[in-house]
GROMACS .gro file of C-alpha atoms in nm:
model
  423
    1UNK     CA    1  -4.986   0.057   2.819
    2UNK     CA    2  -5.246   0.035   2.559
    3UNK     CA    3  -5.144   0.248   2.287
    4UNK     CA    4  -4.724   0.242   2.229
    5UNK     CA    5  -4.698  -0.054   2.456
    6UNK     CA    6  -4.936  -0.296   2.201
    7UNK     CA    7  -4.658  -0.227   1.922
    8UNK     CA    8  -4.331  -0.385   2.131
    9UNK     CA    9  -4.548  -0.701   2.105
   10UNK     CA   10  -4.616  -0.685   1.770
   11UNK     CA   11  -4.305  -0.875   1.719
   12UNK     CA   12  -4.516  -1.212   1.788
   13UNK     CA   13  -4.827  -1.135   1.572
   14UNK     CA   14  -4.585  -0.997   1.296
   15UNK     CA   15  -4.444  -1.310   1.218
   16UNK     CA   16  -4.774  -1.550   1.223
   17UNK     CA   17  -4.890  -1.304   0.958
   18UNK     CA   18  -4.626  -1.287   0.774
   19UNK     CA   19  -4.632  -1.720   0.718
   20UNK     CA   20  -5.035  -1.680   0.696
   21UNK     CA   21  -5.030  -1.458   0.405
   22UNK     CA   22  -4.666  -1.587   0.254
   23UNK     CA   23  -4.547  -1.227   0.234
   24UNK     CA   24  -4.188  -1.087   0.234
   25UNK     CA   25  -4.005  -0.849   0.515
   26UNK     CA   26  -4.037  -0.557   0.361
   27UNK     CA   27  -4.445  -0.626   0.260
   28UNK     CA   28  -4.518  -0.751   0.627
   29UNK     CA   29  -4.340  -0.471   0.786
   30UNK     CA   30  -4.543  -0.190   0.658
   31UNK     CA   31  -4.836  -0.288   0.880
   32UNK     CA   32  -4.585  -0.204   1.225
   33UNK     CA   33  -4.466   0.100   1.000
   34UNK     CA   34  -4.814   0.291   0.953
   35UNK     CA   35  -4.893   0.152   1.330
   36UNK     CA   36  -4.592   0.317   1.453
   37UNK     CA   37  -4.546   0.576   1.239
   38UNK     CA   38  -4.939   0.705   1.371
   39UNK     CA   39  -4.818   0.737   1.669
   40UNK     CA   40  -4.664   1.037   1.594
   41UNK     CA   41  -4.773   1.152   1.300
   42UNK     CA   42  -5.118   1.276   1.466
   43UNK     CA   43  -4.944   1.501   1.668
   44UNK     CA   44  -5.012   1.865   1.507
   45UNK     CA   45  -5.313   1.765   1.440
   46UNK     CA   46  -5.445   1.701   1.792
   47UNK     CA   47  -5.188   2.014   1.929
   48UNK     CA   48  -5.446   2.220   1.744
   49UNK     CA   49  -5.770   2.026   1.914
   50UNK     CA   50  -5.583   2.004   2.286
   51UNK     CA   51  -5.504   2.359   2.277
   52UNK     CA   52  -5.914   2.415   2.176
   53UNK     CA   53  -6.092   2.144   2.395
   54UNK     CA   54  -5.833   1.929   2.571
   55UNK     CA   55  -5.705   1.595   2.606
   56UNK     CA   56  -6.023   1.395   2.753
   57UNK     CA   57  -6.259   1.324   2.452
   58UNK     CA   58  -5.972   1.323   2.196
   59UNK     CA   59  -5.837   1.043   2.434
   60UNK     CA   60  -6.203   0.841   2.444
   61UNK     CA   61  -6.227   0.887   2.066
   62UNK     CA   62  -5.892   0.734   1.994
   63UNK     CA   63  -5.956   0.436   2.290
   64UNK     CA   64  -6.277   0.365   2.057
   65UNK     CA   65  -6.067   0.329   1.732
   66UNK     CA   66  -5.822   0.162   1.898
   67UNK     CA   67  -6.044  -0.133   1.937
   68UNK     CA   68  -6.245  -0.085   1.648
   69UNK     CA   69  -5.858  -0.163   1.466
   70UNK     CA   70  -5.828  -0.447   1.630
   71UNK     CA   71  -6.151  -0.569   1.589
   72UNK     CA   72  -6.155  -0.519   1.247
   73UNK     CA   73  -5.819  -0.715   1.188
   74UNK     CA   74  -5.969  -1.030   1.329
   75UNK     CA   75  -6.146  -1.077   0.978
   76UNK     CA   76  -5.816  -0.952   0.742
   77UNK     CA   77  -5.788  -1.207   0.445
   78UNK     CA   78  -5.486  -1.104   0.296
   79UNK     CA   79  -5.202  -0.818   0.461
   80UNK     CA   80  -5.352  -0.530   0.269
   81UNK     CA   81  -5.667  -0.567   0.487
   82UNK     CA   82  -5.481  -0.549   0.779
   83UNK     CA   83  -5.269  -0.251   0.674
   84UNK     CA   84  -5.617  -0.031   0.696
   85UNK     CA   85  -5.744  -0.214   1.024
   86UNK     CA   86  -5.424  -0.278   1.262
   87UNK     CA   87  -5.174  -0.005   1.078
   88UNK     CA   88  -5.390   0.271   1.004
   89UNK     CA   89  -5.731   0.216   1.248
   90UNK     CA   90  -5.592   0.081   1.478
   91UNK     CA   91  -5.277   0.320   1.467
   92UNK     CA   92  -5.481   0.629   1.476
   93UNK     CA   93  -5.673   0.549   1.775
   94UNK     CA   94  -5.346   0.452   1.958
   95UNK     CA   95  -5.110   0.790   1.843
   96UNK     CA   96  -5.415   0.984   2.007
   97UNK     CA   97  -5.399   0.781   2.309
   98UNK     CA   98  -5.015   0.839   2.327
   99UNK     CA   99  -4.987   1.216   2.222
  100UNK     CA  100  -5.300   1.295   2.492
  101UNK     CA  101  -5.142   1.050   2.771
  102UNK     CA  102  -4.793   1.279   2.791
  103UNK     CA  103  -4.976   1.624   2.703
  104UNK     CA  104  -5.186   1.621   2.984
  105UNK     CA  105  -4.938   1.540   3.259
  106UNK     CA  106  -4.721   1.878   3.185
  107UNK     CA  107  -4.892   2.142   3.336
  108UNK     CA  108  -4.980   1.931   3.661
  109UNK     CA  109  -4.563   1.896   3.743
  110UNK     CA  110  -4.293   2.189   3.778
  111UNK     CA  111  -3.983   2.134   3.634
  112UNK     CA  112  -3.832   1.920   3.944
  113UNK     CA  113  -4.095   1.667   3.924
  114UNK     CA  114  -4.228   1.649   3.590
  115UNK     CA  115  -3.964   1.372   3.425
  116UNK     CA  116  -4.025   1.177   3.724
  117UNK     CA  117  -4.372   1.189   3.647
  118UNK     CA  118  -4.365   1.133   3.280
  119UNK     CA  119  -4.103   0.809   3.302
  120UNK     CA  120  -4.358   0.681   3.517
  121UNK     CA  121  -4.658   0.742   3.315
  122UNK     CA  122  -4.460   0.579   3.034
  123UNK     CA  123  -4.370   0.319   3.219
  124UNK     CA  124  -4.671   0.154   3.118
  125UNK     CA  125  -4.524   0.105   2.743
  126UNK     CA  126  -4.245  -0.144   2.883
  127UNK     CA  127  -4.556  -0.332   3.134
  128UNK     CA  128  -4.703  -0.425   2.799
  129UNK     CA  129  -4.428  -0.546   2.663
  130UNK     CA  130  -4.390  -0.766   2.946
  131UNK     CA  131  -4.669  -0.881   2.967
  132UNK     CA  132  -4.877  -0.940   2.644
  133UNK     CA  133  -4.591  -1.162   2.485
  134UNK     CA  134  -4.658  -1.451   2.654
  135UNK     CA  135  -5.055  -1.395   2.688
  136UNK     CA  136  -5.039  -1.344   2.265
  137UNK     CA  137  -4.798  -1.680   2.220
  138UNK     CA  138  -5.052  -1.887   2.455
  139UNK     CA  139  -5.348  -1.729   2.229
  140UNK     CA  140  -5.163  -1.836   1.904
  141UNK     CA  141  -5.086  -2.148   2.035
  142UNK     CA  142  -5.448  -2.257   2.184
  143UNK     CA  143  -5.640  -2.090   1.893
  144UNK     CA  144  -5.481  -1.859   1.640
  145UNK     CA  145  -5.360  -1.491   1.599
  146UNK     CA  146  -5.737  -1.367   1.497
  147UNK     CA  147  -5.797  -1.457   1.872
  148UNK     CA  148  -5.517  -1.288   1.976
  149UNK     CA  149  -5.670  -0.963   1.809
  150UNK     CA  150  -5.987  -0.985   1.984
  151UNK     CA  151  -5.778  -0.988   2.341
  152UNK     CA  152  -5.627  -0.689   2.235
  153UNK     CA  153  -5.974  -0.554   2.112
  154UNK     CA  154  -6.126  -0.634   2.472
  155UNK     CA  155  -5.785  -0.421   2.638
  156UNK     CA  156  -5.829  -0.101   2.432
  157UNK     CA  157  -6.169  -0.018   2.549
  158UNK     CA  158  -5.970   0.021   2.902
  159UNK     CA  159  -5.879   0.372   2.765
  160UNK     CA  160  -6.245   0.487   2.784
  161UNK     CA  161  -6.242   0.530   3.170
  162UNK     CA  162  -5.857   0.655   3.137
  163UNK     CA  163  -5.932   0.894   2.940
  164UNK     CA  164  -6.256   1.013   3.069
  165UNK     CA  165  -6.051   1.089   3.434
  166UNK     CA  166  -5.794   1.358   3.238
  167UNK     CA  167  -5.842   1.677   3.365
  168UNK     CA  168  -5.613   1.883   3.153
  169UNK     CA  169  -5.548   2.248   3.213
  170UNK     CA  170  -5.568   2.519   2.938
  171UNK     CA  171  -5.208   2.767   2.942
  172UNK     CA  172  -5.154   3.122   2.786
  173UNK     CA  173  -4.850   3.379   2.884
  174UNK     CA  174  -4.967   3.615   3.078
  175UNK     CA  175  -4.891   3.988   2.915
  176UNK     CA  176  -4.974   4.369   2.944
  177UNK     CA  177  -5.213   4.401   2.699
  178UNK     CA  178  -5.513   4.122   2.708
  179UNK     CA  179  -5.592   4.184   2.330
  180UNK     CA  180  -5.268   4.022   2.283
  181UNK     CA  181  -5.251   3.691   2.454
  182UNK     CA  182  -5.427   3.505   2.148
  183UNK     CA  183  -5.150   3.637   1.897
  184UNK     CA  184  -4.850   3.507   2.200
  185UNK     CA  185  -5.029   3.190   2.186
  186UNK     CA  186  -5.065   3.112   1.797
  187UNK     CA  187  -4.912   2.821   1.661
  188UNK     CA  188  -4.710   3.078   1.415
  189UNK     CA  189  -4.548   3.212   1.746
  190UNK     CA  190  -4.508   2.907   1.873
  191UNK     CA  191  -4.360   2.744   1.550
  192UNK     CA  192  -4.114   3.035   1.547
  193UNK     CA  193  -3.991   3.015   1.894
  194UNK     CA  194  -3.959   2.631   1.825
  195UNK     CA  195  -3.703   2.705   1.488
  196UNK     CA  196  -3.544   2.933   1.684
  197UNK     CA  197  -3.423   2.690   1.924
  198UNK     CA  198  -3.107   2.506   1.819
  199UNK     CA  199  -3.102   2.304   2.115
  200UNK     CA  200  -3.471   2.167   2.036
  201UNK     CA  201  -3.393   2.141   1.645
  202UNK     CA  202  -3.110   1.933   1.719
  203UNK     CA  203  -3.337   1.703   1.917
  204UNK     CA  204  -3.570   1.710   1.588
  205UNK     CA  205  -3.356   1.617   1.404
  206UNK     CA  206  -3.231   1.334   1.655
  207UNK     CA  207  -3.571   1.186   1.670
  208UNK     CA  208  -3.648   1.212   1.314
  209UNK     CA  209  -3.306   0.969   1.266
  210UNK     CA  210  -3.397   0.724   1.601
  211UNK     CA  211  -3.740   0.668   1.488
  212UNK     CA  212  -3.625   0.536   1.129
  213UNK     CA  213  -3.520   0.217   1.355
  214UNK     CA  214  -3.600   0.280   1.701
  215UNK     CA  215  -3.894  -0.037   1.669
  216UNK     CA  216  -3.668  -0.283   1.446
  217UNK     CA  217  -3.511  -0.414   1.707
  218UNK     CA  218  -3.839  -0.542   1.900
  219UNK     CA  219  -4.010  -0.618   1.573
  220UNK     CA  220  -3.758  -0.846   1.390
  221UNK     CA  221  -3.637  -1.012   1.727
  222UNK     CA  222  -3.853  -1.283   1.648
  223UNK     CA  223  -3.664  -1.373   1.283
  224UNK     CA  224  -3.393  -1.312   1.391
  225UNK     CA  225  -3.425  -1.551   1.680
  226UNK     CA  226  -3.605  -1.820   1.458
  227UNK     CA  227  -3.325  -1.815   1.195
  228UNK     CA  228  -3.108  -1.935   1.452
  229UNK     CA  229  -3.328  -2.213   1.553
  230UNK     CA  230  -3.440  -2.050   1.870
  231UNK     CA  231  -3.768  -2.158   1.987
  232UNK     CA  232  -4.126  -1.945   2.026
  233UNK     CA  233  -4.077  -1.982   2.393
  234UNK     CA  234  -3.742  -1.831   2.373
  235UNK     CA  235  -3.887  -1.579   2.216
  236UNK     CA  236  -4.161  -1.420   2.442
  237UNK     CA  237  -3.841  -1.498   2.688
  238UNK     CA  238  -3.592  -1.250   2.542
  239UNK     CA  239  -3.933  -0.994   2.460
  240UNK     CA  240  -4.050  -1.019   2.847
  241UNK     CA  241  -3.661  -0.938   2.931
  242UNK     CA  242  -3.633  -0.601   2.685
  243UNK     CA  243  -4.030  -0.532   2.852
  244UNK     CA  244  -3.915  -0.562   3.188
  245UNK     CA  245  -3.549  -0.403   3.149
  246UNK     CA  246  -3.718  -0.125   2.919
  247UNK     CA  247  -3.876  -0.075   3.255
  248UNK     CA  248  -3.623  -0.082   3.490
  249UNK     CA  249  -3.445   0.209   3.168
  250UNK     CA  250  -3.721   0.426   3.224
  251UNK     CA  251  -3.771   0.481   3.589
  252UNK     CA  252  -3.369   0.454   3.680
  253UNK     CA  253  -3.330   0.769   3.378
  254UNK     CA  254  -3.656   0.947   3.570
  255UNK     CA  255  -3.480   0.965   3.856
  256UNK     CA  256  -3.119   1.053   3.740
  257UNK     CA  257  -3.298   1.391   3.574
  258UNK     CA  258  -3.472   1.418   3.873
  259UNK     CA  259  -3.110   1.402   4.040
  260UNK     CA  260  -2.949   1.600   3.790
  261UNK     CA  261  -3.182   1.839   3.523
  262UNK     CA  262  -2.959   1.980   3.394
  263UNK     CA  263  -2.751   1.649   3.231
  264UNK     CA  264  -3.097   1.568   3.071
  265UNK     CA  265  -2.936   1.548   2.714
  266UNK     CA  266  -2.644   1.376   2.810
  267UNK     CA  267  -2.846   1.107   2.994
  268UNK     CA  268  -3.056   1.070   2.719
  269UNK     CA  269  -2.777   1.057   2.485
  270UNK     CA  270  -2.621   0.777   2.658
  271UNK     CA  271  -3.008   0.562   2.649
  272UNK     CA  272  -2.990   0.606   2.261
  273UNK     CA  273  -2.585   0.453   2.237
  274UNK     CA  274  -2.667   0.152   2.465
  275UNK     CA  275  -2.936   0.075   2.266
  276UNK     CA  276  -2.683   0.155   1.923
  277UNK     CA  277  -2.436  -0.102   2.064
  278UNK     CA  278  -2.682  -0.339   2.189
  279UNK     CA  279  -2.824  -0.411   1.857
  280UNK     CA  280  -2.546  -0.448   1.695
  281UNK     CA  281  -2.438  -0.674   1.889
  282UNK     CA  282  -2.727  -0.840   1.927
  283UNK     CA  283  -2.701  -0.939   1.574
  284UNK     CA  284  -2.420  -1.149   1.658
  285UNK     CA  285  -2.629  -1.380   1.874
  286UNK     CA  286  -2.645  -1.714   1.897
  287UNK     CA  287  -2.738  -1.864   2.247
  288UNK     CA  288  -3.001  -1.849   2.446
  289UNK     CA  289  -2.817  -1.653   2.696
  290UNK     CA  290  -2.661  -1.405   2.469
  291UNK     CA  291  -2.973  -1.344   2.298
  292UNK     CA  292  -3.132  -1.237   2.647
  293UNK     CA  293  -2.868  -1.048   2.771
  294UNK     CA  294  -2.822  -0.822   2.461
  295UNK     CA  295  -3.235  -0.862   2.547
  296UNK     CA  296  -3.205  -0.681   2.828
  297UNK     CA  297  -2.923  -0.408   2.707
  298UNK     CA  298  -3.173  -0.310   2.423
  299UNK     CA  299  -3.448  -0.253   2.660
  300UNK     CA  300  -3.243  -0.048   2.886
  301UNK     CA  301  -3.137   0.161   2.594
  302UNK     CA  302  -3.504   0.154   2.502
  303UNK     CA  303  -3.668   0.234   2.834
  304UNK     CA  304  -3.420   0.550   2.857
  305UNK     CA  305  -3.441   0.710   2.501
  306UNK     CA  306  -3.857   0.647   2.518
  307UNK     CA  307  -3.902   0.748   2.826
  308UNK     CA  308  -3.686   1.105   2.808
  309UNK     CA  309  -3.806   1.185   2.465
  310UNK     CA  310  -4.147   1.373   2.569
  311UNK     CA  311  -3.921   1.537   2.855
  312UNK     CA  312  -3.655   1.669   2.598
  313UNK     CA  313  -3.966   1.820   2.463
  314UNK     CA  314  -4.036   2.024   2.795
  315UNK     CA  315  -3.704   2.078   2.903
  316UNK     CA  316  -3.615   2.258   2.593
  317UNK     CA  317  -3.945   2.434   2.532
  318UNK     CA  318  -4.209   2.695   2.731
  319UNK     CA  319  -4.446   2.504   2.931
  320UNK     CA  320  -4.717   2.721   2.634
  321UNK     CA  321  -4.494   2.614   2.369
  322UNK     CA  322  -4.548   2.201   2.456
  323UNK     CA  323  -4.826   2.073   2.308
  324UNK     CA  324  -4.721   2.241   1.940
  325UNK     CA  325  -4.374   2.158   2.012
  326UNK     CA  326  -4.428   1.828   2.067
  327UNK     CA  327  -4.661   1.747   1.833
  328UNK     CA  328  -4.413   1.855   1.558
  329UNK     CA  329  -4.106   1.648   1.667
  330UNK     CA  330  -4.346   1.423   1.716
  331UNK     CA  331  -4.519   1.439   1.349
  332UNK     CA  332  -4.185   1.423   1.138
  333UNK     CA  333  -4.092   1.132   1.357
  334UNK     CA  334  -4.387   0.958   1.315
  335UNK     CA  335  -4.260   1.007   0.885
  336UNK     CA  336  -3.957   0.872   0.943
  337UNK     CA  337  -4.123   0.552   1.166
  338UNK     CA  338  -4.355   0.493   0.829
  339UNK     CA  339  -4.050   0.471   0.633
  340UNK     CA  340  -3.788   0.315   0.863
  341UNK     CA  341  -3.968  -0.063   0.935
  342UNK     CA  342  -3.990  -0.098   0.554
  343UNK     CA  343  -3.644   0.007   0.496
  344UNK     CA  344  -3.481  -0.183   0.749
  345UNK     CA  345  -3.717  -0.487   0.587
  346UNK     CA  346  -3.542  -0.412   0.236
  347UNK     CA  347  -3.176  -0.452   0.427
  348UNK     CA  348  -3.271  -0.761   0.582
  349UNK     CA  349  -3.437  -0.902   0.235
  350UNK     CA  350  -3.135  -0.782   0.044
  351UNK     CA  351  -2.855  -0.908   0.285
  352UNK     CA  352  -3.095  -1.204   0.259
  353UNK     CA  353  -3.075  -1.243   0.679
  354UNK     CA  354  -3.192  -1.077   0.979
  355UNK     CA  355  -2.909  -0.923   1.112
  356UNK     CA  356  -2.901  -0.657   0.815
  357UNK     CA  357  -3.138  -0.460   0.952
  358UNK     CA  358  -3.003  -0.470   1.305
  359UNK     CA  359  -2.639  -0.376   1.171
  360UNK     CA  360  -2.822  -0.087   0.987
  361UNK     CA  361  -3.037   0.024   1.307
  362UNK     CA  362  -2.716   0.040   1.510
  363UNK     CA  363  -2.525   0.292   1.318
  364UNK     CA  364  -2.845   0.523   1.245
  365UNK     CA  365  -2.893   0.512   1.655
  366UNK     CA  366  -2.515   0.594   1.714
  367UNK     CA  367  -2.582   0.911   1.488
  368UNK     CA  368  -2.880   1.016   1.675
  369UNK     CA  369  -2.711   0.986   2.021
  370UNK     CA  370  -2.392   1.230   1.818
  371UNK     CA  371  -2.684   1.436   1.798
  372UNK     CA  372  -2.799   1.451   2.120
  373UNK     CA  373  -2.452   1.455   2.300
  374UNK     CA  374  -2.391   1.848   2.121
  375UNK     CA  375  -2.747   1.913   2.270
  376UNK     CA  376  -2.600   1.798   2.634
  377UNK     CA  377  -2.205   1.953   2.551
  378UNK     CA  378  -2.412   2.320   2.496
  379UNK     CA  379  -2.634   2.272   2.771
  380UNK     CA  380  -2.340   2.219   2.994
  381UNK     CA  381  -2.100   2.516   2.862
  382UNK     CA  382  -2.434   2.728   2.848
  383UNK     CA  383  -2.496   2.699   3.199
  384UNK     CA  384  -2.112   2.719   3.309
  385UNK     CA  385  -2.121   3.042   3.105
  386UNK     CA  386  -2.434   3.198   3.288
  387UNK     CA  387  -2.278   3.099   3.623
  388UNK     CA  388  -1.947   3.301   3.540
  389UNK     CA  389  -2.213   3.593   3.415
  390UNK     CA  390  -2.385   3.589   3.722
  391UNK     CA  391  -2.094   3.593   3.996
  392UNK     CA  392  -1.960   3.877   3.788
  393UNK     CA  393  -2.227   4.077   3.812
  394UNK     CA  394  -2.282   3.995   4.149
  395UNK     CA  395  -1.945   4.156   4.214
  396UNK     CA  396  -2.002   4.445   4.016
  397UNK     CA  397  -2.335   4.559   4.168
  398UNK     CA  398  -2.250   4.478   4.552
  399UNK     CA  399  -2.389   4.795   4.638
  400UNK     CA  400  -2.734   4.669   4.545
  401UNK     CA  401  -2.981   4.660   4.836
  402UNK     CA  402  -3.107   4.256   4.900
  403UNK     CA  403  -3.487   4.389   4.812
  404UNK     CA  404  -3.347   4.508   4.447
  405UNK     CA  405  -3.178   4.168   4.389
  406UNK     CA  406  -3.481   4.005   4.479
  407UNK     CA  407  -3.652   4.177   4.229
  408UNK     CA  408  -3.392   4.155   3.992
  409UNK     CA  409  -3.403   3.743   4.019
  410UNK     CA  410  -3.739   3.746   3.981
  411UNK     CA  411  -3.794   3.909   3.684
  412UNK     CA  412  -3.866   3.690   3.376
  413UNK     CA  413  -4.005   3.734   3.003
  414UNK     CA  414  -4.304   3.475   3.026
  415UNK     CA  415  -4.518   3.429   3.312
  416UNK     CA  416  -4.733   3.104   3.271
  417UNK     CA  417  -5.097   3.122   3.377
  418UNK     CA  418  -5.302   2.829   3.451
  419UNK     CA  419  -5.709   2.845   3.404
  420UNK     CA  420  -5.870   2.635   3.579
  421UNK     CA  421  -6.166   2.688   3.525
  422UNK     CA  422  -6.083   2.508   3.209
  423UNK     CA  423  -6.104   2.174   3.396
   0.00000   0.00000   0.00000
């Protein structure tokens, strides 16, 4: 709620800066750029320190800069200032807040229950949204946006006792020879099972193209809106709709996986074209009415892709293999969130309107859910393949005594060992 959920509000203090320091698109958007963007890139970085200490004091640390960030950018005086304090202070503390808030759940859940779990520790992202718009516009309003910095100061210290109650687990595959378990659990190893994996680079690469755009829509709502006359109320309205509906996206796609694992990537795939077709569309807005439905389809699109992307991560990975393999995607998408906001402020400065960058965010999201539909299709034929294999052999070995095939089912390459004494 504190860390990923602060940005999808951004969209109100983005444009009182923006008029307070006369700057363009582009200029103004770098500041939600090297927010966003550290909420990824961090993530090798801290798979290194998790895997060493954990995710409690990392999480503390980056609770303290979190406020410190927003602190700081109470006393900007022109949007350079506030590219150190709120993108890249500010954006550190909250990337190691988010990386350390998903990490930590994974060993705790099996496979059944873990994207339950995870859509509704993340639902906390959409809450925000939700919420803080109208709390921000009321600051703004009554005092000014420095005030509405300090509020947001005051909530990030709430990750201190969050963070402190973690109790993360420490993992290694358990093997013949002891003398070998820290070579199994290297980040080499674990970088080389990870490119090995077409299924989990096609989902790199999928993130890497979603997170060029995935926070235009949210961020330039508020232009967009004002260029059609639409009111600051009307605003917070259609931001409060995508917060609640992003919501709504995230628990109803936690419990279709739950329903059905194994259409994971397809039901992810489908999040990432709603919200493709919803901002597009969006763009063609003009009412109140329109704007808040199309609102409401973005945050459902939202909600879904968001709130299944650390679960691709586990789903396609070894429960070892997690914290690295997540902090890669998550690194290189965090690149292409630095570089997306700007670009998508370039369209809309060079088209001259707002709806340039919401044309352009719709067909790089319809790409990345292309991408993720061939991760679902070979999922799909994959398992319909190892069904066939199994009845066959079944049939082939029906002299087998039951206690053989029990061992036989049983029998896997990695065994996954929890220490708890690690706690």
């Amino acid at each position: 709620m504190i860390s990923a959920g602060m940005s999808l509000s951004f969209g109100v203090l983005y444009r009182e800066m923006r008029i307070e320091f006369g700057s363009s698109q582009s200029e103004a958007a770098w500041i939600a750029s090297f927010y966003n963007g550290l909420l990824g890139l961090v993530g090798i970085p801290l798979s290194f320190i998790t895997n060493k200490i954990g995710e409690r004091w990392p999480a503390v640390c980056g609770s303290v800069l979190l406020s410190l960030g927003m602190l700081a950018s109470m006393f900007a005086t022109k949007m350079s200032n506030v590219y150190m304090t709120y993108g890249l202070l500010a954006g550190l503390g909250a990337g190691t807040l988010h990386y350390c808030g998903y990490t930590v759940l994974t060993p705790h859940f099996d496979n059944r229950l873990r994207p339950m779990a995870m859509t509704v520790a993340s639902a906390g992202i959409p809450l925000s949204a939700l919420i803080l718009p109208p709390v921000l516009t009321i600051l703004i309003e009554q005092f000014d946006w420095r005030k509405a910095f300090m509020f947001l100061a005051c909530l990030s210290f709430l990750g201190i006792p969050a963070g402190l109650s973690f109790f993360p687990l420490k993992l290694h595959i358990d093997s013949e020879s002891e003398s070998s378990r820290g070579q199994q659990n290297s980040w080499k190893l674990s970088l080389s099972r990870c490119l090995k994996n077409l299924n989990y680079m096609l989902y790199f690469v999928t993130t890497c193209v979603v997170f060029l755009v995935f926070f235009a829509p949210a961020t330039f709502l508020s232009d967009l809106m004002h260029e059609f006359g639409r009111s600051s109320s009307d605003v917070y309205i259609c931001l409060m709709t995508m917060g609640a509906c992003d919501l709504v996206g995230r628990l109803l796609s936690g419990v279709l996986v739950h329903k059905m694992p194994s259409k994971l990537a397809l039901i992810h795939s489908a999040g990432i074209m709603i919200l493709s077709v919803s901002s597009g569309l969006i763009a063609l807005s003009r009412s109140i009415g329109t704007f808040v439905l199309m609102s409401a389809f973005v945050g459902l699109g939202t909600g879904c892709f968001a709130g299944l992307h650390f679960v691709m991560s586990a789903h396609l990975l070894p429960i070892v293999d997690v914290r690295f393999g997540y902090g890669f995607v998550s690194t290189f998408g965090g690149l292409s969130l630095v570089a997306g906001m700007p670009l998508a402020g370039f369209v809309s400065d060079f088209f001259k309107t707002e709806r340039g960058a919401f044309i352009f965010s719709s067909a790089l999201l319809f790409i990345g859910s292309l991408l993720e539909l061939i991760i679902g299709v070979r999922q799909v034929c994959g398992q319909k393949s190892r069904k066939s294999y199994v009845m066959a052999s079944v049939e082939n070995t029906a002299y087998v005594t039951g206690e053989e095939l029990q061992v036989h089912s049983k029998k896997r390459d990695d065994v996954v060992v929890v220490d708890s004494s690690y706690i």
